[in-house]
């Protein structure tokens, strides 16, 4: 997210919709000094054929956010359903007709020195036009990071705690400066945990394998979607088990998943090709089915989507207002349509 953001963008801050330029926090804000915030990342996908913007699993994201805020004792008063309504309204006010990224942030807001947090909390929701996070059209070259994934007993990796992202930042900075696209972090047991900002899947002997949520990983919502799509649409057996580092070098396929990255194939790890160094069949098929599901082209997965313009009603998991859209296909497999 390196592009300049328009200061007239409307954001939700202090309980109101205000221009981004007016959403400011003080220099002594607790979260700024001590990392005591919890954020979320939600995608909205524009379907050109149906002229609709779909928020992807916003209810699950807000449920996870509120749960994770509880770990830091941050209170976010609105319910997940009310937060979905705020989000839809925000995108309508900004009149987005492109892929977007939604960034809710809750934080310890007291303006005083002292590490022990008190009970002053605040939250904001920002939505931005947003295209690719990683350019994975030809597959990524990843490296195993010298940095280890944070332990649950230090800072829980399952929550998107602001301070914890120093760990991801160190790992991805190291990887990029060394010429790689993304870092893979091992946990303190030496097992593969995840990418710096994404979960990881490998194909071995025809089975799709990902580390369980007890391996110090974020409990990814894309991870969950991919497991369901793999079983139901690709007919793959999905296994959650610990992954050794050296399995990365002998597997048949490897890919990252996440709200920002989507489905991002990895074709080289630590200068070794994954199989033949080309994007594999499972990753390609998963990219296509994920694209179709997130643009509302697959009726079975409309349960995940909240339309922004056709209805302001919030999702009730299995009863989401929807009328189908056209037959748009991913013009470039491996690439989520970019924001304009
Ligand atoms: C460290 C980490 N792992 C995994 C993910 C993927 O999670 P999700 O699919 O819910 O976006 C993210 C997403 O931000 C992340 O930061």
CSV table of C-alpha atoms and ligand atoms in Angstrom, one decimal:
chain,number,residue,atom,x,y,z
A,1,UNK,CA,0.0,0.0,0.0
A,2,UNK,CA,2.7,2.5,-1.1
A,3,UNK,CA,0.5,4.9,-3.2
A,4,UNK,CA,-0.5,8.3,-1.8
A,5,UNK,CA,-3.9,8.1,-0.3
A,6,UNK,CA,-6.4,10.9,-1.1
A,7,UNK,CA,-6.9,13.0,2.1
A,8,UNK,CA,-10.5,13.5,1.1
A,9,UNK,CA,-11.2,9.8,1.3
A,10,UNK,CA,-14.0,9.2,3.8
A,11,UNK,CA,-13.1,7.1,6.8
A,12,UNK,CA,-15.0,6.1,10.0
A,13,UNK,CA,-13.3,7.7,13.0
A,14,UNK,CA,-14.5,8.8,16.4
A,15,UNK,CA,-18.0,7.4,15.6
A,16,UNK,CA,-18.4,9.6,12.5
A,17,UNK,CA,-17.7,9.5,8.7
A,18,UNK,CA,-15.0,12.1,8.2
A,19,UNK,CA,-12.3,13.0,5.6
A,20,UNK,CA,-9.1,11.0,6.1
A,21,UNK,CA,-7.2,14.3,6.6
A,22,UNK,CA,-9.3,15.0,9.8
A,23,UNK,CA,-8.7,11.6,11.3
A,24,UNK,CA,-5.8,12.2,13.6
A,25,UNK,CA,-4.4,10.8,16.8
A,26,UNK,CA,-2.1,12.4,19.4
A,27,UNK,CA,1.6,11.8,19.6
A,28,UNK,CA,1.3,10.2,23.1
A,29,UNK,CA,-1.4,7.7,22.0
A,30,UNK,CA,-0.6,4.4,23.9
A,31,UNK,CA,-0.8,2.2,20.8
A,32,UNK,CA,1.7,4.3,18.9
A,33,UNK,CA,4.3,3.8,21.6
A,34,UNK,CA,3.6,0.2,22.7
A,35,UNK,CA,1.8,-1.5,19.7
A,36,UNK,CA,-1.4,-2.0,21.7
A,37,UNK,CA,-3.8,-2.1,18.8
A,38,UNK,CA,-5.5,-4.9,16.9
A,39,UNK,CA,-6.3,-4.5,13.2
A,40,UNK,CA,-8.1,-6.5,10.5
A,41,UNK,CA,-7.8,-6.7,6.8
A,42,UNK,CA,-10.9,-7.3,4.6
A,43,UNK,CA,-11.2,-7.3,0.9
A,44,UNK,CA,-14.0,-6.1,-1.3
A,45,UNK,CA,-14.0,-7.4,-4.9
A,46,UNK,CA,-15.5,-5.5,-7.8
A,47,UNK,CA,-17.5,-7.6,-10.3
A,48,UNK,CA,-17.5,-5.7,-13.6
A,49,UNK,CA,-20.0,-7.9,-15.3
A,50,UNK,CA,-22.6,-7.5,-12.5
A,51,UNK,CA,-21.5,-3.9,-11.6
A,52,UNK,CA,-21.4,-4.9,-7.9
A,53,UNK,CA,-18.8,-4.7,-5.1
A,54,UNK,CA,-18.7,-7.6,-2.8
A,55,UNK,CA,-17.2,-7.6,0.7
A,56,UNK,CA,-15.6,-11.0,1.3
A,57,UNK,CA,-16.6,-12.7,4.6
A,58,UNK,CA,-16.9,-9.3,6.5
A,59,UNK,CA,-18.9,-10.9,9.3
A,60,UNK,CA,-16.2,-13.5,10.0
A,61,UNK,CA,-13.5,-10.8,9.9
A,62,UNK,CA,-15.4,-8.7,12.4
A,63,UNK,CA,-16.0,-11.7,14.7
A,64,UNK,CA,-12.3,-12.5,14.6
A,65,UNK,CA,-11.4,-8.8,15.2
A,66,UNK,CA,-13.7,-8.5,18.3
A,67,UNK,CA,-12.4,-11.8,19.7
A,68,UNK,CA,-8.8,-10.7,19.2
A,69,UNK,CA,-9.5,-7.3,20.7
A,70,UNK,CA,-10.5,-9.2,23.8
A,71,UNK,CA,-7.0,-10.6,24.1
A,72,UNK,CA,-5.7,-7.0,24.6
A,73,UNK,CA,-8.9,-6.0,26.5
A,74,UNK,CA,-9.9,-3.5,23.9
A,75,UNK,CA,-13.6,-2.8,23.8
A,76,UNK,CA,-15.2,-2.3,20.4
A,77,UNK,CA,-18.9,-1.5,21.2
A,78,UNK,CA,-20.6,-2.2,17.8
A,79,UNK,CA,-21.6,-5.8,17.1
A,80,UNK,CA,-20.0,-7.6,14.1
A,81,UNK,CA,-23.3,-7.0,12.1
A,82,UNK,CA,-23.2,-3.3,13.0
A,83,UNK,CA,-19.6,-3.1,11.9
A,84,UNK,CA,-20.6,-4.7,8.6
A,85,UNK,CA,-23.1,-1.9,8.2
A,86,UNK,CA,-20.5,0.7,8.9
A,87,UNK,CA,-18.3,-0.9,6.3
A,88,UNK,CA,-20.9,-1.0,3.6
A,89,UNK,CA,-21.8,2.6,4.3
A,90,UNK,CA,-18.2,3.6,4.1
A,91,UNK,CA,-17.7,2.1,0.6
A,92,UNK,CA,-21.0,3.6,-0.6
A,93,UNK,CA,-19.9,7.0,0.6
A,94,UNK,CA,-16.6,6.6,-1.2
A,95,UNK,CA,-18.4,5.3,-4.3
A,96,UNK,CA,-15.8,2.6,-4.9
A,97,UNK,CA,-16.2,0.8,-8.3
A,98,UNK,CA,-12.9,-1.1,-8.0
A,99,UNK,CA,-11.3,-3.7,-5.7
A,100,UNK,CA,-10.9,-2.3,-2.2
A,101,UNK,CA,-9.2,-3.1,1.0
A,102,UNK,CA,-10.8,-2.4,4.4
A,103,UNK,CA,-8.6,-1.8,7.4
A,104,UNK,CA,-10.4,-1.7,10.8
A,105,UNK,CA,-8.1,-0.7,13.7
A,106,UNK,CA,-8.9,-0.7,17.4
A,107,UNK,CA,-6.4,0.6,19.9
A,108,UNK,CA,-5.5,1.8,23.3
A,109,UNK,CA,-6.1,5.5,23.0
A,110,UNK,CA,-5.0,7.1,26.3
A,111,UNK,CA,-2.4,9.8,25.8
A,112,UNK,CA,0.0,9.3,28.5
A,113,UNK,CA,3.4,7.6,29.2
A,114,UNK,CA,3.4,4.2,30.8
A,115,UNK,CA,3.3,0.7,29.3
A,116,UNK,CA,0.5,-0.8,31.3
A,117,UNK,CA,-2.7,-0.1,29.2
A,118,UNK,CA,-5.7,1.4,30.8
A,119,UNK,CA,-9.3,1.3,29.6
A,120,UNK,CA,-9.4,4.1,27.1
A,121,UNK,CA,-10.1,2.5,23.7
A,122,UNK,CA,-11.0,3.8,20.2
A,123,UNK,CA,-11.5,2.3,16.8
A,124,UNK,CA,-11.5,3.4,13.2
A,125,UNK,CA,-12.4,1.8,9.8
A,126,UNK,CA,-10.6,2.9,6.6
A,127,UNK,CA,-11.4,1.6,3.1
A,128,UNK,CA,-9.1,2.1,0.2
A,129,UNK,CA,-9.0,1.2,-3.5
A,130,UNK,CA,-6.5,-1.6,-3.6
A,131,UNK,CA,-5.1,-3.9,-6.2
A,132,UNK,CA,-2.3,-6.5,-5.9
A,133,UNK,CA,-0.3,-6.8,-2.8
A,134,UNK,CA,2.2,-9.3,-4.2
A,135,UNK,CA,2.8,-9.6,-8.0
A,136,UNK,CA,2.7,-13.4,-8.3
A,137,UNK,CA,1.8,-13.8,-12.0
A,138,UNK,CA,4.9,-15.8,-12.7
A,139,UNK,CA,5.1,-17.2,-9.1
A,140,UNK,CA,7.1,-16.0,-6.1
A,141,UNK,CA,10.6,-16.7,-4.9
A,142,UNK,CA,10.4,-17.1,-1.1
A,143,UNK,CA,13.1,-17.5,1.5
A,144,UNK,CA,13.1,-19.1,4.9
A,145,UNK,CA,13.6,-16.2,7.3
A,146,UNK,CA,16.3,-16.1,9.9
A,147,UNK,CA,13.7,-14.5,12.1
A,148,UNK,CA,11.4,-16.9,14.1
A,149,UNK,CA,7.7,-16.6,14.3
A,150,UNK,CA,6.5,-15.1,17.6
A,151,UNK,CA,5.4,-17.6,20.2
A,152,UNK,CA,1.8,-17.6,21.6
A,153,UNK,CA,3.2,-17.1,25.1
A,154,UNK,CA,5.1,-13.9,23.9
A,155,UNK,CA,2.6,-12.2,21.6
A,156,UNK,CA,-0.2,-14.4,20.2
A,157,UNK,CA,0.3,-14.8,16.4
A,158,UNK,CA,-3.4,-15.8,16.0
A,159,UNK,CA,-4.4,-12.2,16.6
A,160,UNK,CA,-3.5,-9.2,14.3
A,161,UNK,CA,-1.9,-7.3,17.1
A,162,UNK,CA,-0.1,-4.2,15.9
A,163,UNK,CA,3.1,-4.7,17.9
A,164,UNK,CA,3.3,-8.3,16.6
A,165,UNK,CA,3.8,-7.1,13.1
A,166,UNK,CA,7.3,-6.0,13.9
A,167,UNK,CA,8.0,-9.7,13.5
A,168,UNK,CA,6.5,-9.8,10.0
A,169,UNK,CA,8.1,-6.5,9.1
A,170,UNK,CA,11.6,-7.7,10.1
A,171,UNK,CA,11.2,-10.9,8.2
A,172,UNK,CA,9.8,-9.3,5.0
A,173,UNK,CA,12.4,-6.5,5.0
A,174,UNK,CA,15.2,-9.0,5.3
A,175,UNK,CA,13.7,-11.2,2.5
A,176,UNK,CA,13.1,-8.3,0.1
A,177,UNK,CA,16.5,-6.7,0.7
A,178,UNK,CA,18.0,-10.1,-0.1
A,179,UNK,CA,16.1,-10.2,-3.4
A,180,UNK,CA,13.2,-12.5,-2.4
A,181,UNK,CA,9.5,-11.7,-2.8
A,182,UNK,CA,8.4,-13.0,0.6
A,183,UNK,CA,9.6,-14.6,3.8
A,184,UNK,CA,8.5,-17.9,5.3
A,185,UNK,CA,8.8,-18.0,9.1
A,186,UNK,CA,9.6,-21.1,11.1
A,187,UNK,CA,8.3,-21.2,14.7
A,188,UNK,CA,10.5,-21.9,17.7
A,189,UNK,CA,10.0,-25.7,17.2
A,190,UNK,CA,11.6,-25.3,13.7
A,191,UNK,CA,8.4,-26.1,11.9
A,192,UNK,CA,7.0,-24.0,9.1
A,193,UNK,CA,4.6,-21.4,10.5
A,194,UNK,CA,3.5,-19.1,7.7
A,195,UNK,CA,4.5,-16.2,5.4
A,196,UNK,CA,5.2,-12.8,6.8
A,197,UNK,CA,1.6,-11.7,5.9
A,198,UNK,CA,0.0,-14.9,4.8
A,199,UNK,CA,-0.7,-18.5,5.5
A,200,UNK,CA,1.0,-21.3,3.6
A,201,UNK,CA,-0.1,-24.5,1.9
A,202,UNK,CA,1.9,-27.2,0.2
A,203,UNK,CA,0.9,-30.1,-2.0
A,204,UNK,CA,2.7,-33.4,-1.2
A,205,UNK,CA,1.8,-36.7,-2.7
A,206,UNK,CA,-1.4,-35.1,-4.0
A,207,UNK,CA,-2.6,-33.9,-0.6
A,208,UNK,CA,-3.0,-30.2,0.4
A,209,UNK,CA,-1.2,-29.7,3.7
A,210,UNK,CA,-1.1,-26.6,5.9
A,211,UNK,CA,0.1,-26.1,9.5
A,212,UNK,CA,-2.5,-26.3,12.2
A,213,UNK,CA,-3.6,-23.2,14.1
A,214,UNK,CA,-1.5,-24.2,17.1
A,215,UNK,CA,1.8,-23.7,15.2
A,216,UNK,CA,1.8,-19.9,15.8
A,217,UNK,CA,0.0,-18.8,12.8
A,218,UNK,CA,-2.8,-16.3,12.1
A,219,UNK,CA,-6.1,-18.2,11.9
A,220,UNK,CA,-6.6,-17.0,8.3
A,221,UNK,CA,-10.0,-16.6,6.9
A,222,UNK,CA,-8.6,-17.1,3.4
A,223,UNK,CA,-7.0,-20.3,4.7
A,224,UNK,CA,-10.4,-21.4,5.8
A,225,UNK,CA,-12.0,-20.5,2.4
A,226,UNK,CA,-9.2,-22.3,0.6
A,227,UNK,CA,-9.6,-25.5,2.6
A,228,UNK,CA,-13.4,-25.5,1.8
A,229,UNK,CA,-12.8,-24.8,-1.9
A,230,UNK,CA,-10.0,-27.4,-2.1
A,231,UNK,CA,-12.2,-30.1,-0.7
A,232,UNK,CA,-15.4,-29.3,-2.5
A,233,UNK,CA,-14.3,-27.8,-5.8
A,234,UNK,CA,-10.8,-29.4,-6.4
A,235,UNK,CA,-11.6,-32.7,-4.7
A,236,UNK,CA,-8.4,-32.6,-2.7
A,237,UNK,CA,-7.8,-34.1,0.6
A,238,UNK,CA,-6.8,-31.3,3.1
A,239,UNK,CA,-4.5,-32.1,6.0
A,240,UNK,CA,-3.5,-29.8,8.9
A,241,UNK,CA,-0.2,-31.0,10.3
A,242,UNK,CA,3.3,-29.7,11.2
A,243,UNK,CA,5.5,-29.1,8.1
A,244,UNK,CA,9.3,-29.5,8.3
A,245,UNK,CA,11.5,-26.9,6.6
A,246,UNK,CA,13.0,-29.5,4.2
A,247,UNK,CA,9.5,-30.4,3.0
A,248,UNK,CA,9.4,-27.0,1.3
A,249,UNK,CA,12.3,-28.3,-0.9
A,250,UNK,CA,10.7,-31.5,-1.9
A,251,UNK,CA,7.0,-30.7,-2.2
A,252,UNK,CA,5.0,-30.6,-5.5
A,253,UNK,CA,3.5,-27.2,-5.0
A,254,UNK,CA,3.5,-24.3,-2.6
A,255,UNK,CA,1.3,-21.3,-2.3
A,256,UNK,CA,0.5,-18.5,0.1
A,257,UNK,CA,-3.1,-17.4,1.0
A,258,UNK,CA,-4.3,-14.2,2.6
A,259,UNK,CA,-6.8,-11.4,2.3
A,260,UNK,CA,-4.1,-9.1,0.8
A,261,UNK,CA,-2.2,-11.7,-1.3
A,262,UNK,CA,-5.1,-13.8,-2.4
A,263,UNK,CA,-3.7,-17.1,-3.7
A,264,UNK,CA,0.0,-16.5,-4.5
A,265,UNK,CA,2.0,-19.5,-5.9
A,266,UNK,CA,5.6,-19.9,-4.8
A,267,UNK,CA,7.8,-21.4,-7.5
A,268,UNK,CA,11.2,-21.2,-5.7
A,269,UNK,CA,12.3,-21.5,-2.1
A,270,UNK,CA,15.8,-20.6,-1.0
A,271,UNK,CA,17.1,-20.8,-4.6
A,272,UNK,CA,15.5,-24.2,-5.1
A,273,UNK,CA,12.7,-24.7,-7.6
A,274,UNK,CA,9.5,-26.1,-6.3
A,275,UNK,CA,9.1,-29.2,-8.5
A,276,UNK,CA,9.9,-27.8,-12.0
A,277,UNK,CA,9.8,-24.1,-11.0
A,278,UNK,CA,6.4,-23.5,-12.7
A,279,UNK,CA,3.1,-22.7,-11.1
A,280,UNK,CA,1.3,-26.0,-10.3
A,281,UNK,CA,-2.1,-27.2,-11.2
A,282,UNK,CA,-3.7,-27.0,-7.8
A,283,UNK,CA,-2.5,-23.4,-7.3
A,284,UNK,CA,-3.9,-22.4,-10.7
A,285,UNK,CA,-7.2,-24.1,-10.2
A,286,UNK,CA,-7.4,-22.5,-6.7
A,287,UNK,CA,-6.8,-19.1,-8.1
A,288,UNK,CA,-9.6,-19.4,-10.7
A,289,UNK,CA,-12.1,-20.9,-8.2
A,290,UNK,CA,-11.2,-18.2,-5.6
A,291,UNK,CA,-11.6,-15.5,-8.2
A,292,UNK,CA,-15.0,-16.9,-9.3
A,293,UNK,CA,-16.2,-17.3,-5.7
A,294,UNK,CA,-15.2,-13.8,-4.6
A,295,UNK,CA,-16.9,-12.1,-7.6
A,296,UNK,CA,-20.2,-13.8,-7.0
A,297,UNK,CA,-20.0,-16.3,-9.9
A,298,UNK,CA,-20.4,-19.4,-7.8
A,299,UNK,CA,-23.8,-19.6,-6.1
A,300,UNK,CA,-22.5,-22.0,-3.4
A,301,UNK,CA,-20.2,-19.3,-2.1
A,302,UNK,CA,-22.5,-16.3,-2.2
A,303,UNK,CA,-22.9,-17.0,1.5
A,304,UNK,CA,-19.4,-15.4,1.9
A,305,UNK,CA,-20.3,-12.2,0.0
A,306,UNK,CA,-21.9,-9.0,1.1
A,307,UNK,CA,-23.1,-6.8,-1.8
A,308,UNK,CA,-22.4,-3.1,-1.3
A,309,UNK,CA,-24.7,-1.5,-3.8
A,310,UNK,CA,-27.6,-3.8,-4.5
A,311,UNK,CA,-28.5,-4.2,-0.9
A,312,UNK,CA,-27.4,-2.7,2.4
A,313,UNK,CA,-28.5,-5.8,4.3
A,314,UNK,CA,-25.8,-7.4,6.2
A,315,UNK,CA,-24.9,-11.1,5.7
A,316,UNK,CA,-26.6,-13.8,7.7
A,317,UNK,CA,-24.2,-16.5,6.5
A,318,UNK,CA,-26.7,-18.5,4.5
A,319,UNK,CA,-29.2,-15.9,3.5
A,320,UNK,CA,-27.4,-13.1,1.7
A,321,UNK,CA,-29.4,-11.0,-0.8
A,322,UNK,CA,-27.9,-11.6,-4.2
A,323,UNK,CA,-28.8,-11.7,-7.8
A,324,UNK,CA,-26.2,-13.4,-10.0
A,325,UNK,CA,-23.7,-11.6,-12.2
A,326,UNK,CA,-22.2,-12.3,-15.6
A,327,UNK,CA,-19.5,-14.7,-16.6
A,328,UNK,CA,-16.4,-12.6,-16.1
A,329,UNK,CA,-13.3,-14.7,-15.8
A,330,UNK,CA,-9.9,-13.9,-14.4
A,331,UNK,CA,-8.1,-12.3,-17.3
A,332,UNK,CA,-4.8,-13.3,-15.9
A,333,UNK,CA,-4.7,-16.3,-13.7
A,334,UNK,CA,-2.4,-15.5,-10.8
A,335,UNK,CA,-3.5,-11.9,-10.7
A,336,UNK,CA,-6.3,-10.3,-8.9
A,337,UNK,CA,-7.8,-7.5,-11.0
A,338,UNK,CA,-5.9,-4.4,-10.0
A,339,UNK,CA,-7.5,-1.3,-8.5
A,340,UNK,CA,-7.7,1.6,-10.9
B,1,LIG,C1,0.7,-13.1,9.5
B,1,LIG,C2,-0.5,-13.3,8.7
B,1,LIG,N1,-0.8,-14.6,8.4
B,1,LIG,C3,-1.9,-14.9,7.6
B,1,LIG,C4,-2.7,-13.9,7.1
B,1,LIG,C5,-3.9,-14.3,6.3
B,1,LIG,O1,-5.1,-14.2,7.0
B,1,LIG,P1,-6.4,-13.8,6.3
B,1,LIG,O2,-6.6,-14.8,5.2
B,1,LIG,O3,-7.5,-13.8,7.3
B,1,LIG,O4,-6.2,-12.5,5.7
B,1,LIG,C6,-2.4,-12.6,7.4
B,1,LIG,C7,-3.3,-11.6,6.8
B,1,LIG,O5,-3.2,-10.4,7.1
B,1,LIG,C8,-1.3,-12.3,8.2
B,1,LIG,O6,-1.0,-11.0,8.5
